[in-house]
mmCIF file of C-alpha atoms in Angstrom:
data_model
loop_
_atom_site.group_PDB
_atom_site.id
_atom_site.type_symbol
_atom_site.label_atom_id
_atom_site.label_comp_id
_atom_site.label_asym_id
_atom_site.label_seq_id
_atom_site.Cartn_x
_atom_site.Cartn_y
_atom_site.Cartn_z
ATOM 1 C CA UNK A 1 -10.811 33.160 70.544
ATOM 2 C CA UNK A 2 -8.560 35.638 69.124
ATOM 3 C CA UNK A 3 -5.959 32.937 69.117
ATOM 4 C CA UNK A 4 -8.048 30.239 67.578
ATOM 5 C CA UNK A 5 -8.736 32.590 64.868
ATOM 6 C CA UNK A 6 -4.842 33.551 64.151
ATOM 7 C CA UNK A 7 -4.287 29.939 64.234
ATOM 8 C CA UNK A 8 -7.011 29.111 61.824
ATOM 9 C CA UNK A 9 -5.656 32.060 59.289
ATOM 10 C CA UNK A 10 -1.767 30.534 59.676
ATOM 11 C CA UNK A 11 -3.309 26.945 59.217
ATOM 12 C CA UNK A 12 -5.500 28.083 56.018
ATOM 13 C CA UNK A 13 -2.507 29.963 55.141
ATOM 14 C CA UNK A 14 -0.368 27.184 55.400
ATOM 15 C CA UNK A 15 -2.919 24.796 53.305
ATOM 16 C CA UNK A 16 -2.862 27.296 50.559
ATOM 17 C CA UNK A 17 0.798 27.308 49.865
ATOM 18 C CA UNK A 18 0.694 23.636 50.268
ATOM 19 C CA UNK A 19 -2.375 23.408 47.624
ATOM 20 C CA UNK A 20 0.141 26.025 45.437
ATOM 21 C CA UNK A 21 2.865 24.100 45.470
ATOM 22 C CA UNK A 22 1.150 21.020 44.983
ATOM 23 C CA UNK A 23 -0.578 22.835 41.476
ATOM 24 C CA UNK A 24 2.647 23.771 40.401
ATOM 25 C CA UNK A 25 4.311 20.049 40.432
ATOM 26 C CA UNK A 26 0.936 18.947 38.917
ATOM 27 C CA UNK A 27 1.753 21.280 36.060
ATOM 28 C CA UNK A 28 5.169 20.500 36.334
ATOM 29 C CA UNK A 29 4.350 17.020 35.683
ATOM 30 C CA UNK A 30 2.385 17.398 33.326
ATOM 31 C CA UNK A 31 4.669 19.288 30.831
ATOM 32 C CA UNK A 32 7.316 16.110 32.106
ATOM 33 C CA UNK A 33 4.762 13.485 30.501
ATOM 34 C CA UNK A 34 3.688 15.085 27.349
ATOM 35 C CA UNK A 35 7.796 15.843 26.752
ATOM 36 C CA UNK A 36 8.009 12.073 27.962
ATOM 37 C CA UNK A 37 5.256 10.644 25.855
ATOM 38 C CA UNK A 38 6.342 12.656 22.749
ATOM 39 C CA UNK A 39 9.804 10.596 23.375
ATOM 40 C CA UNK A 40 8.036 7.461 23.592
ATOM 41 C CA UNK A 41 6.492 8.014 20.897
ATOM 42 C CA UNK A 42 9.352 8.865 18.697
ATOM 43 C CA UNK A 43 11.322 6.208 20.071
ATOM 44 C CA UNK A 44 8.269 3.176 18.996
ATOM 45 C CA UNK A 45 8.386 5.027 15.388
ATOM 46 C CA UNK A 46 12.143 4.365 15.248
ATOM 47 C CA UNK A 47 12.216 0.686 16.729
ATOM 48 C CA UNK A 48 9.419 0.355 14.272
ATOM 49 C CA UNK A 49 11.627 1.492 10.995
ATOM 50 C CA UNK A 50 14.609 -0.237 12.675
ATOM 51 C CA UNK A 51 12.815 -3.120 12.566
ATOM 52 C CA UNK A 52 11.240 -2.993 8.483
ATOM 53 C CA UNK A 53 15.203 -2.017 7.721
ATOM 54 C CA UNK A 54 16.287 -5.161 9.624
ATOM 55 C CA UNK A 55 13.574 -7.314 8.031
ATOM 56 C CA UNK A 56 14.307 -6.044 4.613
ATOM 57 C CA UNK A 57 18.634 -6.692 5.113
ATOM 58 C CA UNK A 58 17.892 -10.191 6.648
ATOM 59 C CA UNK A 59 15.982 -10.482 3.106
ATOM 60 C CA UNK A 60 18.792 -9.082 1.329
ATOM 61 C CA UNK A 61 21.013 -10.831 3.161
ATOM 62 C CA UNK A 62 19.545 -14.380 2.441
ATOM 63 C CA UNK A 63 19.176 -13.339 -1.601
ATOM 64 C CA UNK A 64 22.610 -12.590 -1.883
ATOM 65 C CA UNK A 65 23.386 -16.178 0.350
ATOM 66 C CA UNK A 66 21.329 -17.787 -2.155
ATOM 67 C CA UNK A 67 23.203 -15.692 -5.089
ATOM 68 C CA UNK A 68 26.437 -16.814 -3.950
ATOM 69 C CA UNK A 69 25.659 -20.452 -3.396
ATOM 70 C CA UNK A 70 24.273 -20.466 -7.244
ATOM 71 C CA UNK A 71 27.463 -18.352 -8.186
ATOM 72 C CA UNK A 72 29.252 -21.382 -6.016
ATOM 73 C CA UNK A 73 27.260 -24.297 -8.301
ATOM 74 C CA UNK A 74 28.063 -22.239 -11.702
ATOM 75 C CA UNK A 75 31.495 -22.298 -10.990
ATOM 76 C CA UNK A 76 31.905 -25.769 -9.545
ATOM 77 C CA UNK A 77 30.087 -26.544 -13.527
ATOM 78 C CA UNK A 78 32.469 -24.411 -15.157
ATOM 79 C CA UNK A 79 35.301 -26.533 -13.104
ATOM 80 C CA UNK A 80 33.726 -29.534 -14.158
ATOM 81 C CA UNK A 81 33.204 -28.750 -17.352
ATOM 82 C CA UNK A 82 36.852 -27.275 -18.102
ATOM 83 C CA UNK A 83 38.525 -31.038 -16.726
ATOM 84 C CA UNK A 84 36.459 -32.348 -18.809
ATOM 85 C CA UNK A 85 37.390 -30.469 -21.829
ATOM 86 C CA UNK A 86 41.031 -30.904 -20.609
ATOM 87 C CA UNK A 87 40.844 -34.203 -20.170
ATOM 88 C CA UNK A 88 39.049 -34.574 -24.423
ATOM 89 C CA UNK A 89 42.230 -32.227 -25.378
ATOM 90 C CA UNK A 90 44.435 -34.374 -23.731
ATOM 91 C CA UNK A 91 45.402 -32.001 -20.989
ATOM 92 C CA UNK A 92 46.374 -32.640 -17.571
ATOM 93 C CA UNK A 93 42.901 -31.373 -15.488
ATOM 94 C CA UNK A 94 42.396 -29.033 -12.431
ATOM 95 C CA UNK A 95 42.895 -30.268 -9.441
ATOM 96 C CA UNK A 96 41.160 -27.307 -6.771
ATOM 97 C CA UNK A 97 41.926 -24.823 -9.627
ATOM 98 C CA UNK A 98 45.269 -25.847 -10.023
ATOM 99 C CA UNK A 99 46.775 -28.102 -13.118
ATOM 100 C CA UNK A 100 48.740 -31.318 -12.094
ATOM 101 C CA UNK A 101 51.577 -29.894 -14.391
ATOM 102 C CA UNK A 102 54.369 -27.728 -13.184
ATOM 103 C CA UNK A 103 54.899 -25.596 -16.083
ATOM 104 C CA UNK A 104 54.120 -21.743 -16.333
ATOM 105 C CA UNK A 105 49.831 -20.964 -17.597
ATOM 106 C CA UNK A 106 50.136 -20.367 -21.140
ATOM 107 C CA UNK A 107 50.697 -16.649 -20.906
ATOM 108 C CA UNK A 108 53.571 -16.798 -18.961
ATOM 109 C CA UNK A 109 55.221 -19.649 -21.393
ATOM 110 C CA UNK A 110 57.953 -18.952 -23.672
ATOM 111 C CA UNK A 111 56.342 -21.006 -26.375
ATOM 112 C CA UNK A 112 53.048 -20.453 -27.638
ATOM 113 C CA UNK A 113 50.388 -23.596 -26.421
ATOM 114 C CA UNK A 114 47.338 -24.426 -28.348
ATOM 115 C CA UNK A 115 44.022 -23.298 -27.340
ATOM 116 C CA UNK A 116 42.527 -26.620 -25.815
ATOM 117 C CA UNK A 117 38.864 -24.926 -26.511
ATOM 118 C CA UNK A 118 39.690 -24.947 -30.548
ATOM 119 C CA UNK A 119 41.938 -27.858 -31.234
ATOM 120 C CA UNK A 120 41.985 -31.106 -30.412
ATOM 121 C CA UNK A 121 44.739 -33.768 -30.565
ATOM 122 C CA UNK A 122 44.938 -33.577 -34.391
ATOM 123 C CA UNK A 123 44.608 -30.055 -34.370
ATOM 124 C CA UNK A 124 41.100 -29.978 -36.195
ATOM 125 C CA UNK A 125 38.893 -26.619 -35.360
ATOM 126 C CA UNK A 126 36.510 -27.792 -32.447
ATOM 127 C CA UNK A 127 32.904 -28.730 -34.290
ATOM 128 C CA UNK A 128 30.404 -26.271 -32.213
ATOM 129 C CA UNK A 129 27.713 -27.404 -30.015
ATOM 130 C CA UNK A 130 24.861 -29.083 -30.985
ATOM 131 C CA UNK A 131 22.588 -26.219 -29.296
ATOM 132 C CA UNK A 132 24.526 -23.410 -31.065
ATOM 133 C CA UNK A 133 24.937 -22.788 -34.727
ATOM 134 C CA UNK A 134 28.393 -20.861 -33.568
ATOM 135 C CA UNK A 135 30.789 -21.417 -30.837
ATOM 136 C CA UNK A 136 31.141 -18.527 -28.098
ATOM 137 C CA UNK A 137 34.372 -17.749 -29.011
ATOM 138 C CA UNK A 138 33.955 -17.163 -32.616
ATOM 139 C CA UNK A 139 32.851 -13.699 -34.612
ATOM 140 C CA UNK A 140 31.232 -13.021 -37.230
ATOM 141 C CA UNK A 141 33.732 -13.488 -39.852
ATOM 142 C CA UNK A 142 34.844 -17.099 -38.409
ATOM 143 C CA UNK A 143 37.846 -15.689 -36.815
ATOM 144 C CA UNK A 144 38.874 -17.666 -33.185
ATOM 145 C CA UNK A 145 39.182 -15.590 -30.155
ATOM 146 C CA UNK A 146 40.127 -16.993 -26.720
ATOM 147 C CA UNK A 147 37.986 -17.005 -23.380
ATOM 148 C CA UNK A 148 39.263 -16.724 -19.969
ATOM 149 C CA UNK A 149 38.685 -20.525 -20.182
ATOM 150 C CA UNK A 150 41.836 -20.808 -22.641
ATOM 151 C CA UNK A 151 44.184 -19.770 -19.583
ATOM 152 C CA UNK A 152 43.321 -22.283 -17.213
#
């Protein structure tokens, strides 16, 4: 009997540092998944403003696309138009930016060239535009200034 009973108290003894231990990785645990969740957490919040800052630069992204390919069609107009004011002055035009003519753009010349945007072949002043009442590269007092145009 007496041993039953000391093997009873070392078996109940036994159970409750097993039950102890078991409470303490509970808690352990525990602390473990609310430090885990509040990381999980945190991490869905930042996926979630890495993805609005991603949306928002793919928008960006595709406005300036769509900037540059009108930037690409104004200046492909501007080409245009500049061959074809060459070609009314009389001018060799652009070909890919370049002129057919060897010789040095007018501010590198050693002789002064006329202005193909003020001139034409007789050297009359260039009548303005039907839609404007002055030309663009005129002041107030009438007085003829050049363009970045002039140097092409």
């Amino acid at each position: 009997i007496l041993a039953n009973r000391q093997s009873a108290a070392r078996s109940k003894e036994r159970k409750m540092r097993y039950t102890s231990e078991l409470e303490k990785k509970v808690k352990t645990l525990q602390t473990e998944a609310t430090t885990l969740s509040a990381q999980v957490t945190k991490l869905q919040r930042d996926t979630s403003d890495i993805t609005t800052e991603n949306k928002e630069l793919k928008l960006r992204l595709e406005a300036m696309e769509q900037h540059a390919q009108l930037r690409d069609a104004l200046n492909e107009a501007l080409r245009e138009e500049v061959n074809r004011l060459k070609l009314e002055a009389g001018q060799p035009p652009l070909l890919n930016g370049m002129t057919y003519s060897a010789s040095l753009p007018p501010q590198y010349s050693s002789r002064p060239q006329p202005l193909h945007h003020f001139a034409n072949l007789n050297g009359q002043q260039a009548q303005p535009q039907p839609q404007n009442t002055q030309t663009p590269n005129s002041n107030n007092a009438g007085q003829l200034k050049p363009s970045f145009m002039d140097f092409n």
